[in-house]
PDB file of C-alpha atoms in Angstrom:
ATOM      1  CA  MET A   1     -11.049  17.430   3.714  1.00 70.00           C
ATOM      2  CA  MET A   2      -8.050  19.555   4.785  1.00 81.00           C
ATOM      3  CA  VAL A   3      -4.640  18.821   4.842  1.00 88.00           C
ATOM      4  CA  GLN A   4      -1.503  20.529   6.656  1.00 91.00           C
ATOM      5  CA  LEU A   5       1.713  20.108   4.938  1.00 93.00           C
ATOM      6  CA  LEU A   6       5.090  20.108   6.662  1.00 93.00           C
ATOM      7  CA  CYS A   7       7.801  19.305   3.906  1.00 92.00           C
ATOM      8  CA  SER A   8      10.556  21.636   1.664  1.00 92.00           C
ATOM      9  CA  HIS A   9       8.938  24.251  -0.474  1.00 93.00           C
ATOM     10  CA  LYS A  10       9.464  22.132  -3.709  1.00 91.00           C
ATOM     11  CA  VAL A  11       7.367  19.095  -2.374  1.00 91.00           C
ATOM     12  CA  TYR A  12       4.878  21.357  -0.906  1.00 92.00           C
ATOM     13  CA  GLU A  13       4.137  22.866  -4.136  1.00 91.00           C
ATOM     14  CA  LYS A  14       3.795  19.437  -5.892  1.00 89.00           C
ATOM     15  CA  LEU A  15       1.633  18.102  -3.149  1.00 89.00           C
ATOM     16  CA  LYS A  16      -0.589  21.033  -2.975  1.00 89.00           C
ATOM     17  CA  GLN A  17      -0.968  20.737  -6.732  1.00 88.00           C
ATOM     18  CA  GLU A  18      -1.444  17.114  -6.771  1.00 85.00           C
ATOM     19  CA  LEU A  19      -4.365  17.142  -3.926  1.00 84.00           C
ATOM     20  CA  SER A  20      -6.225  20.064  -5.270  1.00 83.00           C
ATOM     21  CA  LYS A  21      -6.990  17.996  -8.472  1.00 79.00           C
ATOM     22  CA  TYR A  22      -9.053  15.776  -5.912  1.00 76.00           C
ATOM     23  CA  GLN A  23     -10.429  18.611  -3.848  1.00 76.00           C
ATOM     24  CA  ILE A  24      -8.267  18.406  -0.925  1.00 82.00           C
ATOM     25  CA  GLU A  25      -7.178  21.530   0.653  1.00 86.00           C
ATOM     26  CA  VAL A  26      -3.964  22.753   1.908  1.00 90.00           C
ATOM     27  CA  GLU A  27      -4.540  24.362   5.266  1.00 90.00           C
ATOM     28  CA  PRO A  28      -2.359  25.228   8.509  1.00 89.00           C
ATOM     29  CA  ASP A  29      -4.756  23.921  10.330  1.00 86.00           C
ATOM     30  CA  GLY A  30      -5.799  20.742   8.308  1.00 82.00           C
ATOM     31  CA  GLU A  31      -7.057  17.601  10.240  1.00 78.00           C
ATOM     32  CA  TRP A  32      -4.296  15.392   8.720  1.00 84.00           C
ATOM     33  CA  VAL A  33      -0.307  16.180   8.627  1.00 90.00           C
ATOM     34  CA  LEU A  34       1.737  15.226   6.018  1.00 91.00           C
ATOM     35  CA  VAL A  35       5.152  15.298   7.190  1.00 91.00           C
ATOM     36  CA  GLU A  36       8.177  15.300   4.995  1.00 92.00           C
ATOM     37  CA  HIS A  37      10.931  12.708   6.609  1.00 90.00           C
ATOM     38  CA  GLY A  38      13.129  14.967   8.796  1.00 91.00           C
ATOM     39  CA  TYR A  39      10.946  17.597   9.874  1.00 92.00           C
ATOM     40  CA  ASP A  40       9.272  17.515  13.149  1.00 91.00           C
ATOM     41  CA  ILE A  41       5.859  15.809  13.789  1.00 88.00           C
ATOM     42  CA  PRO A  42       3.290  17.627  15.368  1.00 88.00           C
ATOM     43  CA  HIS A  43       1.531  16.240  18.612  1.00 84.00           C
ATOM     44  CA  GLY A  44      -2.323  15.729  18.831  1.00 81.00           C
ATOM     45  CA  LYS A  45      -2.624  15.362  15.084  1.00 83.00           C
ATOM     46  CA  LEU A  46      -3.014  12.156  12.932  1.00 83.00           C
ATOM     47  CA  SER A  47       0.467  12.568  10.717  1.00 85.00           C
ATOM     48  CA  VAL A  48       1.536  10.670   7.786  1.00 86.00           C
ATOM     49  CA  VAL A  49       5.493  10.524   7.327  1.00 87.00           C
ATOM     50  CA  PHE A  50       6.654  10.316   3.744  1.00 87.00           C
ATOM     51  CA  ASP A  51      10.277  10.548   1.765  1.00 87.00           C
ATOM     52  CA  ALA A  52       9.816  13.213  -0.640  1.00 83.00           C
ATOM     53  CA  ILE A  53      10.731  10.952  -3.475  1.00 81.00           C
ATOM     54  CA  ASP A  54       7.115   9.120  -2.833  1.00 82.00           C
ATOM     55  CA  TYR A  55       5.131  12.119  -2.379  1.00 80.00           C
ATOM     56  CA  MET A  56       2.683  10.475  -4.831  1.00 83.00           C
ATOM     57  CA  ASP A  57       2.134   7.378  -2.711  1.00 82.00           C
ATOM     58  CA  VAL A  58       0.986  10.084   0.056  1.00 80.00           C
ATOM     59  CA  VAL A  59      -1.181  11.368  -2.453  1.00 81.00           C
ATOM     60  CA  LYS A  60      -2.788   8.010  -3.289  1.00 79.00           C
ATOM     61  CA  LEU A  61      -3.496   7.297   0.129  1.00 75.00           C
ATOM     62  CA  LEU A  62      -5.282  10.207   1.104  1.00 74.00           C
ATOM     63  CA  VAL A  63      -7.326  10.025  -2.503  1.00 70.00           C
ATOM     64  CA  SER A  64      -8.320   6.235  -1.650  1.00 66.00           C
ATOM     65  CA  GLY A  65      -9.477   7.309   1.653  1.00 59.00           C
ATOM     66  CA  VAL A  66     -11.662  10.147   0.342  1.00 52.00           C
ATOM     67  CA  ARG A  67     -12.802   8.400  -2.586  1.00 50.00           C
ATOM     68  CA  GLU A  68     -13.672   5.000  -1.038  1.00 47.00           C
ATOM     69  CA  ASP A  69     -16.429   3.791   0.939  1.00 43.00           C
ATOM     70  CA  ILE A  70     -15.283   2.324   4.251  1.00 44.00           C
ATOM     71  CA  HIS A  71     -17.283  -0.820   3.396  1.00 44.00           C
ATOM     72  CA  LEU A  72     -15.342  -1.274   0.410  1.00 49.00           C
ATOM     73  CA  ALA A  73     -12.064  -0.708   1.870  1.00 57.00           C
ATOM     74  CA  ASN A  74     -12.595  -3.242   4.720  1.00 77.00           C
ATOM     75  CA  THR A  75     -14.425  -6.173   2.863  1.00 83.00           C
ATOM     76  CA  PHE A  76     -14.039  -7.516  -0.776  1.00 86.00           C
ATOM     77  CA  THR A  77     -15.826 -10.303  -2.595  1.00 90.00           C
ATOM     78  CA  GLY A  78     -13.840 -13.268  -3.860  1.00 92.00           C
ATOM     79  CA  LEU A  79     -14.892 -16.075  -6.021  1.00 93.00           C
ATOM     80  CA  SER A  80     -13.603 -19.898  -5.625  1.00 93.00           C
ATOM     81  CA  GLU A  81     -14.894 -23.058  -6.894  1.00 92.00           C
ATOM     82  CA  ASN A  82     -18.156 -21.243  -8.096  1.00 91.00           C
ATOM     83  CA  LYS A  83     -18.763 -19.833  -4.613  1.00 90.00           C
ATOM     84  CA  PHE A  84     -18.609 -16.206  -3.733  1.00 92.00           C
ATOM     85  CA  ALA A  85     -16.895 -15.528  -0.432  1.00 91.00           C
ATOM     86  CA  VAL A  86     -16.704 -12.172   1.591  1.00 90.00           C
ATOM     87  CA  MET A  87     -13.613 -11.669   3.427  1.00 90.00           C
ATOM     88  CA  GLU A  88     -11.581  -8.784   5.048  1.00 90.00           C
ATOM     89  CA  PRO A  89      -7.803  -7.699   3.844  1.00 92.00           C
ATOM     90  CA  ARG A  90      -6.376  -8.941   7.085  1.00 91.00           C
ATOM     91  CA  ASP A  91      -6.995 -12.534   5.786  1.00 93.00           C
ATOM     92  CA  VAL A  92      -5.188 -12.022   2.674  1.00 95.00           C
ATOM     93  CA  LEU A  93      -1.498 -13.312   2.518  1.00 96.00           C
ATOM     94  CA  TYR A  94      -0.821 -12.035  -0.668  1.00 96.00           C
ATOM     95  CA  LEU A  95      -2.362 -10.744  -4.220  1.00 96.00           C
ATOM     96  CA  GLU A  96      -1.158 -11.932  -7.756  1.00 96.00           C
ATOM     97  CA  ALA A  97      -1.491 -11.150 -11.244  1.00 95.00           C
ATOM     98  CA  GLY A  98      -1.513 -13.583 -13.579  1.00 93.00           C
ATOM     99  CA  ILE A  99      -3.117 -14.750 -17.059  1.00 91.00           C
ATOM    100  CA  GLU A 100      -6.402 -15.397 -15.425  1.00 88.00           C
ATOM    101  CA  GLY A 101      -6.903 -11.946 -13.521  1.00 92.00           C
ATOM    102  CA  ILE A 102      -5.725 -11.123  -9.939  1.00 95.00           C
ATOM    103  CA  THR A 103      -5.876 -13.920  -7.293  1.00 96.00           C
ATOM    104  CA  ALA A 104      -6.101 -13.340  -3.642  1.00 95.00           C
ATOM    105  CA  TYR A 105      -4.244 -15.959  -1.369  1.00 95.00           C
ATOM    106  CA  THR A 106      -5.376 -16.608   2.084  1.00 93.00           C
ATOM    107  CA  LYS A 107      -4.000 -19.583   4.528  1.00 91.00           C
ATOM    108  CA  SER A 108      -6.324 -21.932   3.298  1.00 89.00           C
ATOM    109  CA  ASN A 109      -7.668 -21.137  -0.303  1.00 93.00           C
ATOM    110  CA  HIS A 110      -7.205 -18.903  -3.274  1.00 94.00           C
ATOM    111  CA  TYR A 111      -9.868 -16.455  -4.604  1.00 96.00           C
ATOM    112  CA  SER A 112     -10.278 -14.855  -8.065  1.00 95.00           C
ATOM    113  CA  ILE A 113     -11.044 -11.008  -7.404  1.00 94.00           C
ATOM    114  CA  LYS A 114     -12.104  -8.006  -9.928  1.00 87.00           C
ATOM    115  CA  GLU A 115     -10.369  -4.711  -9.877  1.00 87.00           C
ATOM    116  CA  THR A 116      -6.524  -4.183 -10.326  1.00 89.00           C
ATOM    117  CA  LEU A 117      -3.317  -5.037  -8.520  1.00 91.00           C
ATOM    118  CA  GLN A 118      -3.136  -0.924  -8.428  1.00 88.00           C
ATOM    119  CA  TYR A 119      -6.370  -0.566  -6.954  1.00 87.00           C
ATOM    120  CA  TYR A 120      -5.642  -2.824  -3.882  1.00 90.00           C
ATOM    121  CA  GLU A 121      -2.161  -1.081  -3.689  1.00 88.00           C
ATOM    122  CA  ASN A 122      -3.973   2.108  -3.202  1.00 82.00           C
ATOM    123  CA  ILE A 123      -6.986   1.127  -0.816  1.00 82.00           C
ATOM    124  CA  TRP A 124      -5.034  -1.165   1.256  1.00 88.00           C
ATOM    125  CA  ALA A 125      -1.586   0.750   1.643  1.00 84.00           C
ATOM    126  CA  ALA A 126      -2.785   1.725   5.170  1.00 81.00           C
ATOM    127  CA  LYS A 127      -3.603  -1.863   6.135  1.00 86.00           C
ATOM    128  CA  GLY A 128      -0.030  -3.010   5.556  1.00 88.00           C
ATOM    129  CA  PHE A 129      -0.091  -4.060   1.888  1.00 93.00           C
ATOM    130  CA  ILE A 130       2.998  -3.341  -0.274  1.00 93.00           C
ATOM    131  CA  ARG A 131       3.797  -4.265  -3.893  1.00 94.00           C
ATOM    132  CA  ILE A 132       6.954  -6.445  -4.079  1.00 95.00           C
ATOM    133  CA  ASN A 133       7.050  -6.741  -7.569  1.00 95.00           C
ATOM    134  CA  LYS A 134       5.035  -6.138 -10.807  1.00 95.00           C
ATOM    135  CA  SER A 135       2.550  -8.856 -10.225  1.00 96.00           C
ATOM    136  CA  GLN A 136       2.439  -9.213  -6.501  1.00 96.00           C
ATOM    137  CA  ILE A 137       1.440  -7.396  -3.308  1.00 96.00           C
ATOM    138  CA  VAL A 138       1.930  -8.755  -0.005  1.00 96.00           C
ATOM    139  CA  ASN A 139       0.303  -8.324   3.518  1.00 94.00           C
ATOM    140  CA  LEU A 140       3.248  -7.554   5.743  1.00 93.00           C
ATOM    141  CA  LEU A 141       1.165  -9.167   8.620  1.00 92.00           C
ATOM    142  CA  HIS A 142       1.471 -12.363   7.259  1.00 94.00           C
ATOM    143  CA  VAL A 143       5.308 -12.289   6.296  1.00 94.00           C
ATOM    144  CA  LYS A 144       7.190 -14.811   8.556  1.00 94.00           C
ATOM    145  CA  GLU A 145      10.907 -14.321   7.243  1.00 93.00           C
ATOM    146  CA  ILE A 146      12.677 -12.062   5.173  1.00 93.00           C
ATOM    147  CA  ILE A 147      15.454 -13.356   3.560  1.00 92.00           C
ATOM    148  CA  PRO A 148      18.221 -11.606   1.897  1.00 92.00           C
ATOM    149  CA  TRP A 149      18.675 -12.875  -1.794  1.00 87.00           C
ATOM    150  CA  PHE A 150      21.261 -11.792  -4.843  1.00 86.00           C
ATOM    151  CA  ASN A 151      21.363  -8.273  -6.158  1.00 86.00           C
ATOM    152  CA  SER A 152      19.688  -6.176  -3.604  1.00 84.00           C
ATOM    153  CA  ARG A 153      16.344  -8.710  -3.631  1.00 90.00           C
ATOM    154  CA  TYR A 154      14.852 -10.244  -0.968  1.00 93.00           C
ATOM    155  CA  VAL A 155      12.472 -13.536  -0.673  1.00 94.00           C
ATOM    156  CA  LEU A 156       9.464 -13.432   1.851  1.00 94.00           C
ATOM    157  CA  ARG A 157       8.635 -16.715   3.298  1.00 94.00           C
ATOM    158  CA  MET A 158       4.535 -16.160   4.612  1.00 94.00           C
ATOM    159  CA  ASP A 159       2.710 -18.011   6.804  1.00 89.00           C
ATOM    160  CA  ASN A 160       1.547 -20.455   4.398  1.00 90.00           C
ATOM    161  CA  GLN A 161       5.046 -21.316   3.591  1.00 91.00           C
ATOM    162  CA  ALA A 162       4.692 -19.713   0.020  1.00 93.00           C
ATOM    163  CA  GLU A 163       8.131 -18.118  -0.985  1.00 95.00           C
ATOM    164  CA  LEU A 164       7.909 -14.416  -2.810  1.00 95.00           C
ATOM    165  CA  GLU A 165      10.709 -12.737  -4.351  1.00 95.00           C
ATOM    166  CA  VAL A 166      10.963  -8.832  -3.895  1.00 94.00           C
ATOM    167  CA  SER A 167      12.223  -7.283  -7.030  1.00 93.00           C
ATOM    168  CA  LYS A 168      15.359  -4.989  -6.795  1.00 91.00           C
ATOM    169  CA  MET A 169      12.965  -2.137  -8.082  1.00 91.00           C
ATOM    170  CA  PHE A 170      10.778  -2.596  -5.054  1.00 92.00           C
ATOM    171  CA  SER A 171      13.490  -3.666  -2.382  1.00 90.00           C
ATOM    172  CA  LYS A 172      14.154  -0.184  -1.108  1.00 89.00           C
ATOM    173  CA  LYS A 173      10.500   0.380  -0.669  1.00 88.00           C
ATOM    174  CA  LEU A 174      10.241  -2.766   1.396  1.00 88.00           C
ATOM    175  CA  ARG A 175      13.566  -1.613   3.182  1.00 87.00           C
ATOM    176  CA  ASN A 176      12.301   1.877   4.373  1.00 86.00           C
ATOM    177  CA  THR A 177       8.671   0.615   5.152  1.00 85.00           C
ATOM    178  CA  LEU A 178      10.470  -1.817   7.658  1.00 86.00           C
ATOM    179  CA  LYS A 179      13.364   0.190   8.420  1.00 83.00           C
ATOM    180  CA  MET A 180      15.701  -2.553   7.592  1.00 81.00           C
TER     181      MET A 180
END
């Protein structure tokens, strides 16, 4: 895979170094264009706009696309009541890490799943999933309301009426993602 970078020199060097670890080449005519916020977005090319401080998120996004089989990113298997179900990420409202492991919540049920929150955060970032605190990742497509809370935090009311708290640490990323 070849990637074009439109960013400051400092970010360019960091991105180039990180991408080389995954055999992703930086070329002026790359298939993808990584554009630092504030730089012009080229026409006719698939572009990802990012804030300089979040450059590692862009690397994770690209690497997950290169390394993961498309089928794995589009389906997953969960266990509920001793039965396995194959589902699509769009059916998941949120993922939560707990004592028993990772749980995927849908509108009608919840499922035990394998892997880690970090794994799902990386492969489902492009599908609208974002981390909201140290133990939860939410599907923004299922957020019904965003309620401002104390200390720059938010409460997200989901389609299933669950209320999830966005920690102060992750509230800035949520505001940037949703342009609030």
